[in-house]
């Protein structure tokens, strides 16, 4: 069976300048400054906020993996997109409902309703970067991001795709803010994270060194079950990524720095874990989402994903 490796990562997150900025949050507790990501250039112009953020993050990840900016091209028919999001499309959906309520749906036009769905993000990413393989969108609460990584791994290992762009995105819009307010949430993410997953053989053929290997995935009833099975594989785990509800002392809690991350959490965790491994750190990375988290009401499991240093030497810091 083919090995699935991560060859590129990208970010477009309010208050975060780059991957190293995100990784440095592990050692400090300061709040993220409210400096929104500005989307006014191609290809993000005239897109809904979630799609614009996703396009920027995906482009950065593809460039980091050597597929853009003069690097090797992606064979579109063998390239897939997997998106994780829970709040995308709410703005357009609410606008459509308002039009129906006001009785002016005829002025809304036929182009609007398709964009009320969450899979609009995957559509724009696939169209912009000419990725003509499978296209999936997961809306599964806080585990969506790690679940998306699982599906990317499956697509690669079964040779359904040689390259998969995985994007986790949650926008901060008026409608989303209102929904968070109802839930009593004070801080939430505005941004997107992306990783490029491909087969180790494909990366090797194009002369590109893998940065991390997707070595394991578990979907269990409780966090303790995930920990038991992950540790049974034998690797020393040098970094844990989980929210404070997981009960793991010393774990890197992105939600403490960025606020509620929802569907983007797992992909953000993979960006951090890959960056950490790419700097030559020892030990594996275990990312955990779900379980007893604050969003347990919309999720029925704990999910874990293990990243480790690939068999090949690492190219250097991100």
PDB file of N, CA and C in Angstrom, residues 26 218 226-227 229-241 276 282-288 305-307:
ATOM      1  N   UNK A  26       3.111  28.170  20.594  1.00  0.00           N
ATOM      2  CA  UNK A  26       3.188  27.079  21.573  1.00  0.00           C
ATOM      3  C   UNK A  26       3.814  27.541  22.881  1.00  0.00           C
ATOM      4  N   UNK A 218      -7.269   7.289  14.063  1.00  0.00           N
ATOM      5  CA  UNK A 218      -8.171   6.542  14.937  1.00  0.00           C
ATOM      6  C   UNK A 218      -9.431   7.360  15.178  1.00  0.00           C
ATOM      7  N   UNK A 226      -8.085   6.725  21.988  1.00  0.00           N
ATOM      8  CA  UNK A 226      -7.168   7.173  20.936  1.00  0.00           C
ATOM      9  C   UNK A 226      -5.736   7.107  21.426  1.00  0.00           C
ATOM     10  N   UNK A 227      -5.488   7.603  22.641  1.00  0.00           N
ATOM     11  CA  UNK A 227      -4.144   7.599  23.203  1.00  0.00           C
ATOM     12  C   UNK A 227      -3.600   6.184  23.335  1.00  0.00           C
ATOM     13  N   UNK A 229      -4.360   3.438  21.605  1.00  0.00           N
ATOM     14  CA  UNK A 229      -4.026   2.820  20.323  1.00  0.00           C
ATOM     15  C   UNK A 229      -2.859   3.515  19.638  1.00  0.00           C
ATOM     16  N   UNK A 230      -2.793   4.845  19.763  1.00  0.00           N
ATOM     17  CA  UNK A 230      -1.692   5.574  19.127  1.00  0.00           C
ATOM     18  C   UNK A 230      -0.358   5.211  19.770  1.00  0.00           C
ATOM     19  N   UNK A 231      -0.338   5.137  21.075  1.00  0.00           N
ATOM     20  CA  UNK A 231       0.903   4.811  21.775  1.00  0.00           C
ATOM     21  C   UNK A 231       1.324   3.372  21.553  1.00  0.00           C
ATOM     22  N   UNK A 232       0.359   2.515  21.203  1.00  0.00           N
ATOM     23  CA  UNK A 232       0.696   1.106  20.974  1.00  0.00           C
ATOM     24  C   UNK A 232       1.522   0.898  19.712  1.00  0.00           C
ATOM     25  N   UNK A 233       1.541   1.916  18.835  1.00  0.00           N
ATOM     26  CA  UNK A 233       2.352   1.799  17.625  1.00  0.00           C
ATOM     27  C   UNK A 233       3.843   1.845  17.939  1.00  0.00           C
ATOM     28  N   UNK A 234       4.193   2.391  19.092  1.00  0.00           N
ATOM     29  CA  UNK A 234       5.587   2.376  19.493  1.00  0.00           C
ATOM     30  C   UNK A 234       6.363   3.672  19.387  1.00  0.00           C
ATOM     31  N   UNK A 235       5.978   4.631  18.482  1.00  0.00           N
ATOM     32  CA  UNK A 235       6.826   5.814  18.352  1.00  0.00           C
ATOM     33  C   UNK A 235       6.719   6.732  19.571  1.00  0.00           C
ATOM     34  N   UNK A 236       7.830   7.368  19.917  1.00  0.00           N
ATOM     35  CA  UNK A 236       7.793   8.370  20.976  1.00  0.00           C
ATOM     36  C   UNK A 236       7.061   9.597  20.454  1.00  0.00           C
ATOM     37  N   UNK A 237       6.070  10.044  21.182  1.00  0.00           N
ATOM     38  CA  UNK A 237       5.293  11.207  20.754  1.00  0.00           C
ATOM     39  C   UNK A 237       5.901  12.452  21.384  1.00  0.00           C
ATOM     40  N   UNK A 238       6.425  13.323  20.545  1.00  0.00           N
ATOM     41  CA  UNK A 238       7.102  14.508  21.026  1.00  0.00           C
ATOM     42  C   UNK A 238       6.212  15.728  21.125  1.00  0.00           C
ATOM     43  N   UNK A 239       5.064  15.698  20.439  1.00  0.00           N
ATOM     44  CA  UNK A 239       4.123  16.817  20.504  1.00  0.00           C
ATOM     45  C   UNK A 239       2.698  16.301  20.462  1.00  0.00           C
ATOM     46  N   UNK A 240       1.899  16.804  21.400  1.00  0.00           N
ATOM     47  CA  UNK A 240       0.463  16.545  21.398  1.00  0.00           C
ATOM     48  C   UNK A 240      -0.247  17.841  21.030  1.00  0.00           C
ATOM     49  N   UNK A 241      -1.244  17.737  20.153  1.00  0.00           N
ATOM     50  CA  UNK A 241      -2.067  18.872  19.770  1.00  0.00           C
ATOM     51  C   UNK A 241      -3.508  18.540  20.122  1.00  0.00           C
ATOM     52  N   UNK A 276       6.698  21.528  12.784  1.00  0.00           N
ATOM     53  CA  UNK A 276       7.548  21.094  13.895  1.00  0.00           C
ATOM     54  C   UNK A 276       8.482  19.971  13.451  1.00  0.00           C
ATOM     55  N   UNK A 282      12.500  15.741  17.195  1.00  0.00           N
ATOM     56  CA  UNK A 282      12.452  14.297  17.410  1.00  0.00           C
ATOM     57  C   UNK A 282      11.092  13.897  17.964  1.00  0.00           C
ATOM     58  N   UNK A 283      10.663  12.704  17.611  1.00  0.00           N
ATOM     59  CA  UNK A 283       9.378  12.225  18.088  1.00  0.00           C
ATOM     60  C   UNK A 283       8.264  12.483  17.100  1.00  0.00           C
ATOM     61  N   UNK A 284       7.161  11.772  17.274  1.00  0.00           N
ATOM     62  CA  UNK A 284       6.000  11.912  16.404  1.00  0.00           C
ATOM     63  C   UNK A 284       5.069  12.998  16.931  1.00  0.00           C
ATOM     64  N   UNK A 285       4.056  13.314  16.143  1.00  0.00           N
ATOM     65  CA  UNK A 285       3.045  14.309  16.506  1.00  0.00           C
ATOM     66  C   UNK A 285       1.684  13.624  16.534  1.00  0.00           C
ATOM     67  N   UNK A 286       0.961  13.783  17.622  1.00  0.00           N
ATOM     68  CA  UNK A 286      -0.393  13.236  17.720  1.00  0.00           C
ATOM     69  C   UNK A 286      -1.382  14.383  17.865  1.00  0.00           C
ATOM     70  N   UNK A 287      -2.266  14.528  16.877  1.00  0.00           N
ATOM     71  CA  UNK A 287      -3.321  15.545  16.909  1.00  0.00           C
ATOM     72  C   UNK A 287      -4.623  14.877  17.319  1.00  0.00           C
ATOM     73  N   UNK A 288      -5.362  15.527  18.215  1.00  0.00           N
ATOM     74  CA  UNK A 288      -6.613  14.970  18.726  1.00  0.00           C
ATOM     75  C   UNK A 288      -7.708  16.029  18.644  1.00  0.00           C
ATOM     76  N   UNK A 305      -4.863  11.686  14.867  1.00  0.00           N
ATOM     77  CA  UNK A 305      -4.060  11.520  13.652  1.00  0.00           C
ATOM     78  C   UNK A 305      -2.593  11.606  14.053  1.00  0.00           C
ATOM     79  N   UNK A 306      -1.803  10.637  13.599  1.00  0.00           N
ATOM     80  CA  UNK A 306      -0.385  10.589  13.938  1.00  0.00           C
ATOM     81  C   UNK A 306       0.459  10.994  12.730  1.00  0.00           C
ATOM     82  N   UNK A 307       1.348  11.960  12.946  1.00  0.00           N
ATOM     83  CA  UNK A 307       2.328  12.372  11.946  1.00  0.00           C
ATOM     84  C   UNK A 307       3.712  12.005  12.460  1.00  0.00           C
TER      85      UNK A 307
END
